[in-house]
Short mmCIF file of C-alpha atoms in Angstrom, two decimals:
data_model
loop_
_atom_site.label_atom_id
_atom_site.label_comp_id
_atom_site.label_asym_id
_atom_site.label_seq_id
_atom_site.Cartn_x
_atom_site.Cartn_y
_atom_site.Cartn_z
CA MET D 1 0.54 -25.16 -14.40
CA ASP D 2 -2.78 -23.82 -15.36
CA PHE D 3 -5.86 -23.37 -13.46
CA LEU D 4 -9.06 -21.94 -14.38
CA LEU D 5 -11.26 -21.09 -11.04
CA THR D 6 -15.03 -20.26 -11.44
CA THR D 7 -16.90 -18.72 -8.24
CA ASN D 8 -17.61 -21.85 -7.05
CA ASP D 9 -13.98 -23.06 -6.82
CA SER D 10 -11.60 -22.55 -3.88
CA LEU D 11 -8.83 -20.59 -4.25
CA ALA D 12 -7.03 -21.76 -1.23
CA GLN D 13 -7.73 -25.40 -2.34
CA VAL D 14 -5.65 -24.99 -5.36
CA ILE D 15 -3.17 -23.22 -3.83
CA SER D 16 -3.03 -26.21 -1.18
CA GLN D 17 -2.53 -28.78 -3.85
CA ILE D 18 0.09 -27.13 -5.73
CA PRO D 19 3.56 -29.06 -5.29
CA SER D 20 6.54 -26.98 -4.18
CA SER D 21 8.91 -26.50 -7.37
CA GLN D 22 10.45 -24.04 -9.86
CA GLU D 23 7.31 -25.05 -12.42
CA ALA D 24 5.36 -21.80 -13.02
CA VAL D 25 1.69 -21.56 -11.83
CA HIS D 26 -0.98 -19.52 -13.64
CA ILE D 27 -4.61 -19.35 -12.14
CA LEU D 28 -7.29 -17.71 -14.27
CA LEU D 29 -10.31 -16.17 -12.27
CA GLU D 30 -13.69 -16.33 -14.23
CA ASP D 31 -15.76 -12.98 -13.65
CA GLY D 32 -17.90 -12.79 -10.43
CA GLU D 33 -17.57 -13.00 -6.75
CA HIS D 34 -14.96 -15.40 -5.53
CA LYS D 35 -15.35 -15.79 -2.00
CA GLY D 36 -12.21 -16.03 0.47
CA LEU D 37 -12.08 -17.78 3.83
CA GLU D 38 -14.18 -15.53 6.56
CA HIS D 39 -11.86 -14.68 9.31
CA GLU D 40 -9.17 -16.48 7.76
CA ARG D 41 -6.45 -16.11 5.28
CA ILE D 42 -5.57 -17.35 2.16
CA PHE D 43 -1.87 -17.89 1.80
CA TYR D 44 0.77 -19.40 -0.86
CA ASN D 45 4.22 -19.68 0.03
CA LEU D 46 5.84 -21.56 -2.83
CA PRO D 47 8.99 -20.85 -4.75
CA ASN D 48 6.73 -21.53 -8.05
CA PRO D 49 6.76 -18.47 -9.96
CA LEU D 50 2.78 -17.36 -9.85
CA VAL D 51 0.36 -15.21 -12.11
CA ILE D 52 -3.13 -14.67 -10.96
CA GLU D 53 -5.35 -12.74 -13.11
CA SER D 54 -9.07 -12.34 -14.26
CA VAL D 55 -10.44 -13.80 -17.50
CA SER D 56 -11.93 -10.19 -18.58
CA GLY D 57 -9.10 -8.16 -18.13
CA LYS D 58 -11.17 -5.88 -16.08
CA ALA D 59 -11.12 -5.51 -12.12
CA GLU D 60 -14.24 -4.28 -11.76
CA ASN D 61 -15.81 -7.70 -13.00
CA CYS D 62 -13.80 -10.08 -10.75
CA ALA D 63 -13.49 -9.70 -7.11
CA LEU D 64 -11.88 -12.09 -4.11
CA ARG D 65 -13.75 -10.78 -1.02
CA ALA D 66 -13.40 -11.78 2.69
CA GLU D 67 -13.31 -10.34 6.26
CA ASN D 68 -10.26 -10.83 8.24
CA CYS D 69 -8.50 -8.38 10.59
CA GLU D 70 -5.85 -8.06 13.86
CA ALA D 71 -9.08 -9.00 16.35
CA PHE D 72 -9.58 -12.40 14.56
CA HIS D 73 -6.06 -13.05 13.99
CA LYS D 74 -2.96 -11.43 15.46
CA ASP D 75 -0.01 -10.37 13.52
CA THR D 76 0.36 -9.16 10.09
CA GLU D 77 0.76 -12.23 7.99
CA ASN D 78 -2.19 -13.61 9.47
CA ARG D 79 -4.88 -10.97 8.84
CA ALA D 80 -5.11 -10.24 5.12
CA VAL D 81 -7.08 -11.57 2.49
CA LEU D 82 -4.36 -13.02 0.08
CA THR D 83 -0.98 -13.29 2.02
CA PHE D 84 2.28 -14.56 0.50
CA GLY D 85 5.20 -15.92 2.46
CA GLU D 86 8.73 -15.90 2.72
CA ASN D 87 9.52 -18.49 0.33
CA CYS D 88 7.82 -16.59 -2.51
CA THR D 89 10.07 -15.38 -5.42
CA SER D 90 7.96 -14.01 -8.16
CA VAL D 91 4.12 -12.89 -7.86
CA THR D 92 1.86 -11.22 -10.64
CA LEU D 93 -1.63 -10.39 -9.91
CA LYS D 94 -3.47 -8.60 -12.82
CA ASN D 95 -7.13 -7.10 -13.50
CA PHE D 96 -9.09 -8.33 -10.26
CA THR D 97 -10.19 -6.87 -7.02
CA ILE D 98 -9.06 -7.76 -3.62
CA GLU D 99 -11.34 -6.67 -0.80
CA ASN D 100 -10.87 -7.20 3.04
CA THR D 101 -14.45 -6.23 4.22
CA HIS D 102 -14.16 -5.56 7.78
CA ILE D 103 -16.00 -2.48 9.32
CA LYS D 104 -14.44 -0.85 12.15
CA THR D 105 -16.03 -1.22 15.38
CA CYS D 106 -13.88 -0.01 17.85
CA ASP D 107 -11.00 2.64 18.63
CA ASP D 108 -8.08 2.04 16.48
CA ALA D 109 -6.03 2.06 19.71
CA SER D 110 -7.49 -1.01 20.59
CA LEU D 111 -5.32 -2.76 17.85
CA GLY D 112 -8.44 -4.69 16.13
CA ASN D 113 -8.87 -2.81 12.75
CA GLN D 114 -5.51 -3.67 10.96
CA ALA D 115 -7.18 -5.45 8.02
CA GLU D 116 -5.20 -5.93 5.03
CA ALA D 117 -6.03 -6.89 1.78
CA ILE D 118 -3.00 -8.14 0.33
CA CYS D 119 0.09 -9.02 2.63
CA PHE D 120 3.52 -9.33 0.54
CA HIS D 121 5.52 -10.99 3.72
CA CYS D 122 8.61 -11.48 1.36
CA GLN D 123 11.88 -9.70 1.78
CA LYS D 124 13.50 -11.28 -1.11
CA GLY D 125 10.82 -11.86 -3.68
CA LYS D 126 9.23 -9.89 -6.12
CA LEU D 127 5.66 -8.48 -6.59
CA PHE D 128 4.13 -7.21 -9.50
CA CYS D 129 0.58 -5.71 -9.51
CA GLU D 130 -1.21 -4.18 -12.88
CA GLY D 131 -4.90 -3.12 -13.31
CA MET D 132 -5.74 -4.15 -9.63
CA ASN D 133 -8.18 -2.82 -7.19
CA PHE D 134 -7.19 -3.04 -3.28
CA ILE D 135 -10.17 -2.02 -0.83
CA SER D 136 -10.21 -1.96 2.95
CA ARG D 137 -10.08 0.50 5.61
CA GLN D 138 -6.51 0.02 7.79
CA ASP D 139 -3.87 -0.99 6.55
CA THR D 140 -4.93 -2.09 3.10
CA ILE D 141 -1.38 -2.84 1.62
CA HIS D 142 1.67 -4.27 3.37
CA VAL D 143 4.37 -4.97 1.36
CA LYS D 144 8.09 -6.29 1.97
CA GLY D 145 10.93 -6.65 -0.56
CA PHE D 146 10.56 -5.38 -3.84
CA SER D 147 7.03 -4.43 -5.63
CA HIS D 148 5.93 -2.56 -8.58
CA PHE D 149 1.84 -1.50 -9.16
CA LYS D 150 0.92 -0.01 -11.77
CA ASN D 151 -2.63 1.33 -13.27
CA CYS D 152 -3.94 0.31 -9.34
CA PHE D 153 -6.73 1.74 -7.28
CA VAL D 154 -5.94 1.54 -3.63
CA THR D 155 -8.37 2.82 -0.75
CA GLY D 156 -8.37 2.94 2.91
CA ASP D 157 -8.28 5.45 5.76
CA VAL D 158 -5.46 4.80 7.93
CA ASP D 159 -1.74 3.94 7.23
CA PHE D 160 -3.51 2.00 4.40
CA ILE D 161 -0.34 1.47 2.42
CA TRP D 162 2.63 0.49 4.37
CA GLY D 163 5.69 -2.08 5.12
CA TYR D 164 8.91 -2.74 5.60
CA CYS D 165 9.98 -2.75 2.05
CA ASP D 166 13.07 -2.09 0.04
CA THR D 167 11.63 -0.59 -3.09
CA ALA D 168 7.65 -0.41 -3.48
CA VAL D 169 7.23 1.58 -6.79
CA PHE D 170 3.40 2.82 -7.57
CA GLU D 171 3.01 4.05 -10.98
CA ASN D 172 -0.06 5.79 -12.61
CA CYS D 173 -2.22 4.55 -9.91
CA ALA D 174 -5.23 6.11 -8.24
CA LEU D 175 -4.61 6.45 -4.27
CA HIS D 176 -8.06 7.20 -2.28
CA THR D 177 -8.77 8.11 1.21
CA ARG D 178 -12.21 6.88 2.31
CA SER D 179 -14.46 8.36 5.21
CA ASP D 180 -14.55 6.48 8.49
CA ASN D 181 -17.36 3.96 8.75
CA ARG D 182 -17.64 5.24 12.98
CA GLY D 183 -18.22 9.11 11.70
CA SER D 184 -16.27 11.95 11.09
CA ASP D 185 -13.79 14.30 12.45
CA ARG D 186 -11.13 11.29 12.74
CA PRO D 187 -7.57 12.09 11.12
CA ALA D 188 -6.32 9.85 8.21
CA TYR D 189 -2.74 8.86 6.54
CA VAL D 190 -2.39 7.06 3.45
CA LEU D 191 1.19 5.92 4.54
CA GLN D 192 3.33 4.86 7.47
CA SER D 193 6.79 3.96 5.90
CA ARG D 194 8.84 1.57 7.57
CA ALA D 195 11.43 1.02 4.97
CA LEU D 196 14.58 -1.01 5.09
CA ASN D 197 17.65 1.15 6.00
CA ALA D 198 19.09 3.73 3.32
CA LYS D 199 16.57 2.37 0.75
CA PRO D 200 14.39 4.54 -1.41
CA GLY D 201 10.95 2.92 0.22
CA PHE D 202 7.70 3.81 -1.43
CA VAL D 203 7.85 5.82 -4.65
CA PHE D 204 4.76 7.27 -6.54
CA ILE D 205 5.16 8.37 -9.97
CA ASN D 206 2.31 10.01 -11.57
CA CYS D 207 -0.18 8.99 -9.17
CA GLU D 208 -3.33 10.97 -8.06
CA PHE D 209 -4.35 11.09 -4.27
CA SER D 210 -8.17 11.78 -3.75
CA ALA D 211 -10.25 12.10 -0.49
CA GLU D 212 -13.32 11.84 1.24
CA ASP D 213 -14.42 14.65 3.39
CA ARG D 214 -13.70 13.44 6.89
CA GLY D 215 -14.93 16.46 8.94
CA LYS D 216 -13.99 19.67 9.79
CA ASN D 217 -11.39 18.36 12.59
CA ALA D 218 -10.14 15.47 10.78
CA LYS D 219 -6.78 16.28 8.79
CA ILE D 220 -5.69 14.09 6.24
CA TYR D 221 -1.67 13.42 5.49
CA ILE D 222 0.02 11.45 2.66
CA GLY D 223 2.36 9.95 5.47
CA ARG D 224 3.04 9.70 8.97
CA SER D 225 6.10 8.21 10.85
CA GLN D 226 6.22 5.12 12.72
CA GLY D 227 8.56 7.13 15.26
CA THR D 228 11.65 4.72 16.10
CA GLY D 229 13.84 4.85 13.04
CA LYS D 230 17.39 5.64 13.75
CA PRO D 231 20.67 5.60 11.41
CA ASP D 232 21.74 2.05 12.56
CA SER D 233 18.10 0.53 12.56
CA VAL D 234 17.58 -2.10 10.07
CA ASP D 235 14.31 -0.60 9.10
CA ARG D 236 11.78 1.62 10.13
CA TRP D 237 12.94 4.42 7.98
CA ASP D 238 10.36 7.17 6.81
CA SER D 239 10.91 7.03 3.07
CA ILE D 240 8.43 8.09 0.89
CA ALA D 241 8.91 10.12 -2.38
CA LEU D 242 5.84 11.46 -4.64
CA ILE D 243 7.19 12.30 -8.13
CA ASN D 244 4.99 14.39 -10.33
CA CYS D 245 1.94 13.49 -8.41
CA ARG D 246 -1.75 15.21 -8.13
CA ILE D 247 -3.10 15.62 -4.50
CA SER D 248 -6.58 16.55 -3.56
CA CYS D 249 -6.57 19.80 -1.69
CA LEU D 250 -8.63 17.88 1.02
CA TYR D 251 -5.01 16.84 2.14
CA ASP D 252 -3.19 18.86 4.80
CA LYS D 253 -0.75 21.44 3.20
CA ALA D 254 2.17 19.95 4.97
CA LEU D 255 1.89 16.39 3.28
CA TRP D 256 3.82 14.86 6.27
CA THR D 257 3.15 14.70 9.83
CA ASP D 258 4.97 13.75 13.18
CA GLU D 259 2.15 14.32 14.94
CA ASN D 260 2.72 17.44 16.77
CA GLY D 261 6.35 16.06 17.46
CA THR D 262 5.32 13.14 19.44
CA ARG D 263 6.91 10.72 16.69
CA ALA D 264 10.68 11.06 15.64
CA VAL D 265 11.17 11.22 12.10
CA TYR D 266 14.33 9.15 10.55
CA PRO D 267 15.91 10.68 8.27
CA GLU D 268 15.24 14.32 10.00
CA LYS D 269 15.37 15.69 6.40
CA GLY D 270 14.50 13.73 2.91
CA SER D 271 17.21 13.78 0.21
CA ALA D 272 17.22 12.32 -2.95
CA LEU D 273 17.07 8.72 -1.99
CA TYR D 274 15.46 8.43 1.31
CA GLY D 275 13.28 10.26 3.75
CA TRP D 276 9.75 12.37 3.13
CA ARG D 277 10.50 14.19 -0.55
CA GLN D 278 8.51 15.18 -3.06
CA TYR D 279 9.24 16.61 -6.78
CA GLY D 280 6.77 18.44 -9.12
CA THR D 281 3.86 18.20 -6.98
CA LYS D 282 0.33 19.52 -8.02
CA ILE D 283 -2.62 20.29 -6.27
CA ILE D 284 -6.33 19.86 -7.38
CA ASN D 285 -8.28 22.40 -6.54
CA LYS D 286 -12.18 21.94 -5.32
CA ASP D 287 -13.22 23.72 -8.59
CA GLY D 288 -11.11 21.27 -10.36
CA THR D 289 -8.13 23.42 -11.47
CA VAL D 290 -4.65 22.32 -10.72
CA SER D 291 -1.95 24.48 -9.21
CA ASP D 292 1.52 24.27 -8.30
CA TYR D 293 2.29 23.03 -4.76
CA ASP D 294 3.90 25.61 -2.39
CA GLU D 295 7.24 23.91 -0.78
CA LYS D 296 7.32 26.46 1.56
CA VAL D 297 4.29 24.84 3.50
CA GLN D 298 5.94 21.46 3.61
CA GLU D 299 6.24 19.77 6.85
CA LYS D 300 9.73 20.30 8.48
CA HIS D 301 11.24 17.24 7.78
CA GLY D 302 10.17 17.35 3.90
CA TYR D 303 12.41 17.60 0.91
CA THR D 304 11.90 19.34 -2.34
CA MET D 305 14.25 17.26 -4.96
CA SER D 306 15.80 18.67 -7.78
CA GLU D 307 15.59 17.69 -11.32
CA LYS D 308 18.81 16.19 -10.67
CA ASP D 309 17.69 14.65 -7.43
CA LYS D 310 14.63 12.91 -9.43
CA GLU D 311 16.91 11.33 -12.01
CA ILE D 312 19.38 9.77 -9.14
CA LEU D 313 15.99 8.49 -7.69
CA LEU D 314 14.58 7.06 -10.83
CA LYS D 315 18.00 5.34 -12.16
CA ALA D 316 18.27 3.41 -8.57
CA ILE D 317 14.55 2.08 -8.60
CA PHE D 318 14.64 1.20 -12.17
#
């Protein structure tokens, strides 16, 4: 089942007309601005294997943009630009941009700024993204189940990658922490993992973490804890792995934070397969030179993997 969409066509309307079956769906997007539903989600919840890709093969030439957020629609599965439901089996996205254009107008504590570009709300399905740009501010990407992001660009400012995943692999991706549109001196976090119990969680391989200066009092971290993970909890484990990643010196040297002890971290210490862990991390200095990461300054819950640990983890996820 093949579709070619111009910028005048509605992706939401096309999806609504697809019958539920095992037949694969292939959607080609012509270059240009594809408008989403303002303050609404585009929702795909079919078992049909789905591929959406741009005609040109260049993410900068093809974009799906819309505004949605928690203030407009409550709960994670309702506030993204593009949402995939629990009936999905296989979803592939290639070479286009998805942007949630929401601009923050209140404090994060008001619980209105969460604004995913994409929500993969499917614990049993698989998501593969290649050559994609994902742009928002808070909670840019939410994933459950299994996902693989390859050669993608992701930007945001607070927990802009998060979810209740089994395994989410980011390979050769660029992660960029933005400045806050409300002003400087506000902290930032790339990840908040709520991974499933004893699963690998979020794994970054050969990725680069860049950042904009958010002010002298604003610390930037790779990850922070949600704070309620336990040995017997189904999810909410703090599982994030960095393998041979390069990190801007604008990020705090500790990498991880329990926010001054106010959020419990579980596992309390990382290991090869779960928890906060890193291997072969490099720091990008202000002059552009690269130096080895000093594991001695890593936050107390963090763990430096050995070569054997790295191989154990890679074997588990591939």
